[in-house]
Short mmCIF file of C-alpha atoms in Angstrom, two decimals:
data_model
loop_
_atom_site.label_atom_id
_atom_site.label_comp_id
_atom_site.label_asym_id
_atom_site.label_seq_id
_atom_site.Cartn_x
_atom_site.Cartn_y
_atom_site.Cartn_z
CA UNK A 227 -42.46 74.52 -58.33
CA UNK A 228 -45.55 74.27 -60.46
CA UNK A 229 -45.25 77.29 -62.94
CA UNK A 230 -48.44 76.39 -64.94
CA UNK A 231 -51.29 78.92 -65.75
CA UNK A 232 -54.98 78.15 -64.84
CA UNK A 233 -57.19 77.49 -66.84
CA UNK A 234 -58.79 80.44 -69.06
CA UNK A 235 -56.26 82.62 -67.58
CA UNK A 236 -54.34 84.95 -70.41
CA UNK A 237 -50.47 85.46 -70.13
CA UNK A 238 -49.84 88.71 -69.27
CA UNK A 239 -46.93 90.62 -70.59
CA UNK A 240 -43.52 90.34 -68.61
CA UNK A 241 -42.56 93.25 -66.79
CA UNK A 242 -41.18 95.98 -68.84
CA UNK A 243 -42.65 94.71 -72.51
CA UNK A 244 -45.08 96.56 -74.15
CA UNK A 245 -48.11 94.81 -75.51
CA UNK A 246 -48.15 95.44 -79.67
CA UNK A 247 -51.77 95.62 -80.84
CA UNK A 248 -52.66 94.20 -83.97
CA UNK A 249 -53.52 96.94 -86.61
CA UNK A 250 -57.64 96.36 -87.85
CA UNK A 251 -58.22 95.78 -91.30
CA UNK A 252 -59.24 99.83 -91.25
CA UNK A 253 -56.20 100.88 -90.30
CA UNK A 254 -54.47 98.67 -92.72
CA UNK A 255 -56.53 99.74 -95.56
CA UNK A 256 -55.73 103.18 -94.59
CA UNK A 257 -52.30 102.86 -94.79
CA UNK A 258 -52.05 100.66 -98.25
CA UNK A 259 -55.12 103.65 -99.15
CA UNK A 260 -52.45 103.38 -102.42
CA UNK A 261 -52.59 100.09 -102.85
CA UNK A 262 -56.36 99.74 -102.80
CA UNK A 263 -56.95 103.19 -105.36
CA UNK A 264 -55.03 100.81 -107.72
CA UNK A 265 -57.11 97.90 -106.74
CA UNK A 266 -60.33 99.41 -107.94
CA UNK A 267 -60.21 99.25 -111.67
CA UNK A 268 -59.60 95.17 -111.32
CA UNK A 269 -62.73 94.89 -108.26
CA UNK A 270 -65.02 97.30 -110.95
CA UNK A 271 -64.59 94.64 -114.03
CA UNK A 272 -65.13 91.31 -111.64
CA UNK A 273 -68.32 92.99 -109.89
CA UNK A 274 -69.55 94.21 -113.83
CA UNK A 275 -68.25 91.36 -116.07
CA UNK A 276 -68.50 88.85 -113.79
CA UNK A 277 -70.42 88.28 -110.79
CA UNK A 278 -73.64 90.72 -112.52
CA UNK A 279 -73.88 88.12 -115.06
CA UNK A 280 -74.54 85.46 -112.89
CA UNK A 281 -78.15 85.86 -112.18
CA UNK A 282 -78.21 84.63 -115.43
CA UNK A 283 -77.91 81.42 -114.05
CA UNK A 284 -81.50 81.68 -112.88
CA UNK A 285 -82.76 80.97 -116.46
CA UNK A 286 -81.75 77.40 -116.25
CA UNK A 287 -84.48 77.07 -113.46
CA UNK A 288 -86.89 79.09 -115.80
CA UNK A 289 -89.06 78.56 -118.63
CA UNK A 290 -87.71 81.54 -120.56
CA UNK A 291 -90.01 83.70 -122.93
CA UNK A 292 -88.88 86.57 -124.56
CA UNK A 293 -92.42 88.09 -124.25
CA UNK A 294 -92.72 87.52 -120.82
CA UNK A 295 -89.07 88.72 -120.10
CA UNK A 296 -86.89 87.71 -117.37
CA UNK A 297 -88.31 88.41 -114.50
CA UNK A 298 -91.97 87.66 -115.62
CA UNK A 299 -90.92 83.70 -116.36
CA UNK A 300 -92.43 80.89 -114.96
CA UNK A 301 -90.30 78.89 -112.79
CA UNK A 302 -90.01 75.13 -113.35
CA UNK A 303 -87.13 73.87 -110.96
CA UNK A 304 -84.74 71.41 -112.21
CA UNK A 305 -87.24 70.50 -114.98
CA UNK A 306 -84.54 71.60 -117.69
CA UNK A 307 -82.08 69.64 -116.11
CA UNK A 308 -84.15 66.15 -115.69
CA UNK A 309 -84.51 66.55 -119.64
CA UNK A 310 -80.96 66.83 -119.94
CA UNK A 311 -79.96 63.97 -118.16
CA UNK A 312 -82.18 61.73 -119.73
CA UNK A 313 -81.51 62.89 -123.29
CA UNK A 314 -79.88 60.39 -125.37
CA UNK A 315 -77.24 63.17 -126.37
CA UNK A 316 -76.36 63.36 -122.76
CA UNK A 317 -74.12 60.43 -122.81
CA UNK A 318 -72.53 60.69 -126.20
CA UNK A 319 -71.51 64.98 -125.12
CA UNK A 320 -70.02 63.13 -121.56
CA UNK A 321 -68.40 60.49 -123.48
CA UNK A 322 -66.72 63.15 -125.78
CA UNK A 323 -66.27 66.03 -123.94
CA UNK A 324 -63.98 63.87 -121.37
CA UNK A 325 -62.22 61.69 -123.79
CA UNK A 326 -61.43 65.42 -126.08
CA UNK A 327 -60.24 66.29 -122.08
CA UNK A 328 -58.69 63.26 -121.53
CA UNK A 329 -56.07 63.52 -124.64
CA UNK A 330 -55.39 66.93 -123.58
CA UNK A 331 -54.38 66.75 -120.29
CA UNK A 332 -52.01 63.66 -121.85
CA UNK A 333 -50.45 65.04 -124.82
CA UNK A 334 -51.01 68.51 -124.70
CA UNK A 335 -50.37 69.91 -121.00
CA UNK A 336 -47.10 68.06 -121.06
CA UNK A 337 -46.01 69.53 -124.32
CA UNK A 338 -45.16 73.04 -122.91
CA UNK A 339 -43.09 71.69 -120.45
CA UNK A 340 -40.96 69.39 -122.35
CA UNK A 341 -40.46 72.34 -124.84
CA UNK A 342 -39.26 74.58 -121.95
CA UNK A 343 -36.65 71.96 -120.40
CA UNK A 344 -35.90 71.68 -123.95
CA UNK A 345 -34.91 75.26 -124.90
CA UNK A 346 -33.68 75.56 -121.36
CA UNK A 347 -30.65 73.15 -122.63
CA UNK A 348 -29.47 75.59 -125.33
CA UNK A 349 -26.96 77.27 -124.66
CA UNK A 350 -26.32 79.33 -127.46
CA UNK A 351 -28.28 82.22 -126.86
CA UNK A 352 -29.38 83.58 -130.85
CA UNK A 353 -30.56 80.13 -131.61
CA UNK A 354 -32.65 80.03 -128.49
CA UNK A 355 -34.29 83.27 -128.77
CA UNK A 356 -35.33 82.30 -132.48
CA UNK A 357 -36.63 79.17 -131.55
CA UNK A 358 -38.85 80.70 -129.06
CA UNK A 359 -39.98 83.62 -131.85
CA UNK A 360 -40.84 80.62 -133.87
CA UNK A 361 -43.14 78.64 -131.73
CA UNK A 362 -44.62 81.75 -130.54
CA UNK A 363 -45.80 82.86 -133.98
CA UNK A 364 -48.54 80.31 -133.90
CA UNK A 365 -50.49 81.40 -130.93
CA UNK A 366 -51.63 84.54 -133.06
CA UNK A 367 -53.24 82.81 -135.55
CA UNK A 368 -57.04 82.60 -135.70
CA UNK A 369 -58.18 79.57 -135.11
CA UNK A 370 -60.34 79.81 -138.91
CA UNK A 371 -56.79 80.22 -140.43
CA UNK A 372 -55.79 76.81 -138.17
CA UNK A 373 -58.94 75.21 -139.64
CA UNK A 374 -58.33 76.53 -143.26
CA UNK A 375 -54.49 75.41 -142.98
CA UNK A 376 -55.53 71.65 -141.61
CA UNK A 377 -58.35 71.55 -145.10
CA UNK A 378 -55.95 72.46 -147.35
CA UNK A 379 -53.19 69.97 -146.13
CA UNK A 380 -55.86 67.41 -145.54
CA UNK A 381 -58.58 67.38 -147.85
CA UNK A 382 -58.83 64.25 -150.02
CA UNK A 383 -59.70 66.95 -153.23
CA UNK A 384 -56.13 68.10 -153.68
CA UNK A 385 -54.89 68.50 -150.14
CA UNK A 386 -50.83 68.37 -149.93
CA UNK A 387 -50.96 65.35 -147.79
CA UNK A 388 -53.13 62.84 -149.34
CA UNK A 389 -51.65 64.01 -152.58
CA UNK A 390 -48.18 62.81 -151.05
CA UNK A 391 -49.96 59.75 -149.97
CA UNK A 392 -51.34 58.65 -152.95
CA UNK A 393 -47.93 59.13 -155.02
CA UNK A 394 -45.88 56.86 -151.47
CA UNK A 395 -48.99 54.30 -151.09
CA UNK A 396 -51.27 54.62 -153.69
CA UNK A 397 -54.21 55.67 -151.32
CA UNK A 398 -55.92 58.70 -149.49
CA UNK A 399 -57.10 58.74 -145.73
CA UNK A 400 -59.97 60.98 -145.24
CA UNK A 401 -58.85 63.24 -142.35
CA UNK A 402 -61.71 65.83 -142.24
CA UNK A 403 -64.52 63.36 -142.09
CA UNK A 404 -63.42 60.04 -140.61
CA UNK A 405 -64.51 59.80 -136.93
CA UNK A 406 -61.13 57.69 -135.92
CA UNK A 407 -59.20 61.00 -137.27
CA UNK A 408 -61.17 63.80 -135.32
CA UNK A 409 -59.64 63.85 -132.08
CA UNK A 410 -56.02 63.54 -133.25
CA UNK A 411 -56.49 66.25 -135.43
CA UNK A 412 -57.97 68.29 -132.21
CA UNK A 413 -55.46 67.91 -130.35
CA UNK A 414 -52.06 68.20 -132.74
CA UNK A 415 -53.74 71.48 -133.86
CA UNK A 416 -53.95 72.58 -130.06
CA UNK A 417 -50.43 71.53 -129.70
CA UNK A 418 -48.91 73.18 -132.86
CA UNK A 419 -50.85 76.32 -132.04
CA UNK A 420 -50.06 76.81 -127.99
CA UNK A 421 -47.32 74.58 -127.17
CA UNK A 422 -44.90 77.51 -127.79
CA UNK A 423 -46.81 80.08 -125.63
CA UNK A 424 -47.13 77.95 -122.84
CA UNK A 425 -43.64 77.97 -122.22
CA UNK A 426 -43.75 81.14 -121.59
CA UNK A 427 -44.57 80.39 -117.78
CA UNK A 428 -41.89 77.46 -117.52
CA UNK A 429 -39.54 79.33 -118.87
CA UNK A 430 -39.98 82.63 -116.71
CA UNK A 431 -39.68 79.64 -113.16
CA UNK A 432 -36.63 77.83 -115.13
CA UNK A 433 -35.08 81.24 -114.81
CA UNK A 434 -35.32 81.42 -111.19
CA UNK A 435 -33.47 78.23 -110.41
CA UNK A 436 -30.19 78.72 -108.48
CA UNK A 437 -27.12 78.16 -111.16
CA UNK A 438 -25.11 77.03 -107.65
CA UNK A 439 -26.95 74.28 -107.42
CA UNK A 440 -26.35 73.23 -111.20
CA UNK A 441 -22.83 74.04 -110.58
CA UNK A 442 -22.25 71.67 -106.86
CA UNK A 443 -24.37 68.82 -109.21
CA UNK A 444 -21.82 68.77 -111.91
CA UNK A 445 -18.89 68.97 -109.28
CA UNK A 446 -20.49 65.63 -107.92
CA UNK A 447 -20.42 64.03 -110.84
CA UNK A 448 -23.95 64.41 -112.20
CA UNK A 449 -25.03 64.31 -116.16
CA UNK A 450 -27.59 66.74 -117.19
CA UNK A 451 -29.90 64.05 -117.05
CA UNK A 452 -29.68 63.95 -113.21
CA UNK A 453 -29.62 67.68 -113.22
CA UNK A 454 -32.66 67.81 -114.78
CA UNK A 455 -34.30 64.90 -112.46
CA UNK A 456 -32.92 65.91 -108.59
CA UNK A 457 -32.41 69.58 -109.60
CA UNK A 458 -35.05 70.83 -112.44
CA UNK A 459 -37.90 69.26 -112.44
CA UNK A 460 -38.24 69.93 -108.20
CA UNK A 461 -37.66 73.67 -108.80
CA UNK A 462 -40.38 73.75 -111.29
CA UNK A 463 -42.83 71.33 -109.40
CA UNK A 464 -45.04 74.08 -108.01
CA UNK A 465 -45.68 75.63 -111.13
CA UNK A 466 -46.59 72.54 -113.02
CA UNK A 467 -49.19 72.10 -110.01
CA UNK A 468 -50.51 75.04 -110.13
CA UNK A 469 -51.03 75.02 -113.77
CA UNK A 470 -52.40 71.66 -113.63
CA UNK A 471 -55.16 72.88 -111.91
CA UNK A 472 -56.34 75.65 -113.42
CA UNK A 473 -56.07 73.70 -116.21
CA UNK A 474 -58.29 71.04 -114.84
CA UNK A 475 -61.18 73.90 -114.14
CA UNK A 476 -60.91 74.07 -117.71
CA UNK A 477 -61.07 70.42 -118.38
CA UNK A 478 -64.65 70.63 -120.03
CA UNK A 479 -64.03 73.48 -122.01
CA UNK A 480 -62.64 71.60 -125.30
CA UNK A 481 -62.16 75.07 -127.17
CA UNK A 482 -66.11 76.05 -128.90
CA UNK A 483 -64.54 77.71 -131.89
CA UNK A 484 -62.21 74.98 -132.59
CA UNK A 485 -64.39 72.35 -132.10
CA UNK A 486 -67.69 73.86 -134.12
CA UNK A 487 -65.43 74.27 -137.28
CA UNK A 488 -63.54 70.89 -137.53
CA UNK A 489 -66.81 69.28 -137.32
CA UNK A 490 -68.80 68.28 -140.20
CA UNK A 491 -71.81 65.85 -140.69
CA UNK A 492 -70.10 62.69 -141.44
CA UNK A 493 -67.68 63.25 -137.70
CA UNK A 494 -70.64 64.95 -135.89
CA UNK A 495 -71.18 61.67 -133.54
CA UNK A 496 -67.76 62.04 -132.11
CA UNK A 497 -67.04 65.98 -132.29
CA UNK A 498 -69.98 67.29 -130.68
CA UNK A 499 -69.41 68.56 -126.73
CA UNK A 500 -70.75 70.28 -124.28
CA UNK A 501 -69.87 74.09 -125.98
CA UNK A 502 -71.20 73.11 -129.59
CA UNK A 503 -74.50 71.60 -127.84
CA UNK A 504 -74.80 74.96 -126.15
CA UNK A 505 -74.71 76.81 -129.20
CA UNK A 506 -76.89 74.48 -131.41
CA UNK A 507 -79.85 74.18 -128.79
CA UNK A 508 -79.35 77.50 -127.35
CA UNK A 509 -78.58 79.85 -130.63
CA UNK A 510 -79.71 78.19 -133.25
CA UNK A 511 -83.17 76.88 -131.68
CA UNK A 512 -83.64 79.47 -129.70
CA UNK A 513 -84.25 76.95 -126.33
CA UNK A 514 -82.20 79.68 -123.91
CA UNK A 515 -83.64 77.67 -120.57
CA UNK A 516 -82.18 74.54 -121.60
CA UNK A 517 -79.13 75.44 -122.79
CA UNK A 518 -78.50 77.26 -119.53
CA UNK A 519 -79.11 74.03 -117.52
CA UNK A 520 -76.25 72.43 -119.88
CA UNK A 521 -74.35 75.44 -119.49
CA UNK A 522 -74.64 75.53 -115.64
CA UNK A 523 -74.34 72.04 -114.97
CA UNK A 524 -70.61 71.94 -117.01
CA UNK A 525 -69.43 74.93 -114.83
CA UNK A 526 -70.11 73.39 -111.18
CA UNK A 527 -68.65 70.06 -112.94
CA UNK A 528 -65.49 72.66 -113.11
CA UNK A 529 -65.97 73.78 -110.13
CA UNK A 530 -65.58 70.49 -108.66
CA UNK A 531 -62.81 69.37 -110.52
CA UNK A 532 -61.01 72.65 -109.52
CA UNK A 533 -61.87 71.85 -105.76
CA UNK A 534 -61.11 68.32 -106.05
CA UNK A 535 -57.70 68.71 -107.89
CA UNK A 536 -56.70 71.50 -105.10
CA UNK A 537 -57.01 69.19 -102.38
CA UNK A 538 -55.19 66.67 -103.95
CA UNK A 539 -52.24 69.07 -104.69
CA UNK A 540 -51.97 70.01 -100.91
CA UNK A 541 -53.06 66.45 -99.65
CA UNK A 542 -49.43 65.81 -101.61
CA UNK A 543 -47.68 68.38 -99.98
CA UNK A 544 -48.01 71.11 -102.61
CA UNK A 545 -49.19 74.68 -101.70
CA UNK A 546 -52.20 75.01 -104.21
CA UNK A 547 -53.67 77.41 -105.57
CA UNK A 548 -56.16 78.74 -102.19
#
């Protein structure tokens, strides 16, 4: 007996069985009518803050006068963007932008999340709590009060380190204005400053871990060190992903403020990026069209990676982040 439909004809229902009709998106918005009052506030700030900005994006394809106005410009096409690309500074802001990006996604993304399985190992609960007021404090210091803490350890003119090294080896290193020394000093200060507040996140999905499991591991006969491997670290997984790649749409952005006040004249060749160039060719000499062509062309290099580092993450069986 051949019980197989033809083709194009629907099932109907079986005898008996009422047919449930999907509810339209209008009848669901009336009924979460809550849900979407609250929503309003959040939709109002995007729409304002920041989608409204972005036909500022037009002045990278404009020759911008402040007499003419916006509107009034004359449009030159990628013009501002050939001249970028065959700057000589183009290759020297690549080469440090990703290298400043490179050392971060090395040393410091990792940092927060060996400081989490770290504090996740106390067990006494005092010491852990003031452990994690303590590398907290850092993250609300302004980044000039970073700055003027690094000169005054660092300085060769009386700073407490070289002072220390002169007495140990009888020399000074010149932190502030040696090229070798610029990145390290980048990225320890972006490790002493955040590593504590971004454990914040690891800690909250360390919480969430079933204890059971921890519990049927040690029955079995594994150290903490398998624990951590087989049990930890899995749990944890999705979180590190997803951070990952939001972190990688920031991969370009090596932290303007930062950056523009460790650098100095003699380290210039190595500290300049994308966000300082911005500043110095759009701010200071006033070329707005330009500087929006630099500007645009590190965002959809964000954009990419952001794409790119998605697929990846679901190519590997991860859920991503859309």
């Amino acid at each position: 007996m051949n019980n197989a439909l033809d083709p194009g004809q629907a099932a109907a229902p079986a005898r008996g069985v009422t047919a449930v009709r999907k509810p339209t998106l209008l009848s669901r918005m009336l009924r979460d009518r809550h849900l979407m009052l609250l929503l309003i506030p959040g939709v109002v700030y995007f729409i304002v803050f920041k989608y409204v900005p972005m036909w500022g994006v037009l002045l990278a394809f404009k020759n911008y006068s402040p007499y003419t106005g916006f509107l009034q410009s004359e449009w030159v096409g990628l013009e501002h963007f050939k001249r970028f690309f065959g700057d000589p500074a183009f290759l020297r802001l690549v080469r440090n932008t990703l290298l400043l990006g490179l050392y971060d996604m090395i040393f410091f993304f990792p940092a927060p999340i060996i400081l989490a399985l770290l504090l996740n190992e106390v067990r006494v609960g005092f010491y852990k709590r003031f452990i994690q007021t303590l590398v907290y404090i850092p993250h609300f210091i302004s980044m000039v009060i970073v700055a003027s803490i690094s000169y005054l350890l660092l300085t060769t003119e009386g700073g407490v380190i070289n002072e220390l090294m002169l007495r140990l080896f009888g020399q000074k290193i010149a932190f502030l204005t040696d090229e070798s020394w610029f990145r390290p000093l980048i990225i320890t200060q972006s490790v002493w400053k955040e590593m504590g507040w971004g454990t914040i996140i690891f800690l909250a999905a360390l919480a969430g871990v079933d204890q059971e499991q921890y519990e049927a591991a040690f029955v079995d006969g594994a150290n903490r060190f398998r624990q951590l491997w087989h049990i930890t670290l899995p749990a944890i997984s999705g979180t590190i992903i997803v951070l990952l790649i939001l972190r990688m749409g920031n991969f370009l952005d090596r932290g303007f403020e930062q950056v523009l006040l460790m650098t100095n004249a003699l380290n210039r060749p190595v500290a300049e990026v994308f966000d300082t160039y911005v500043y110095t060719v759009g701010i200071l000499q006033a070329q707005f069209s330009y500087s929006s062509a630099v500007g645009l062309f590190k965002a959809i290099i964000g954009i990419i990676l952001v794409f790119s580092s998605n697929y990846l993450a679901k190519r590997s069986g991860h859920s991503g982040i859309f």
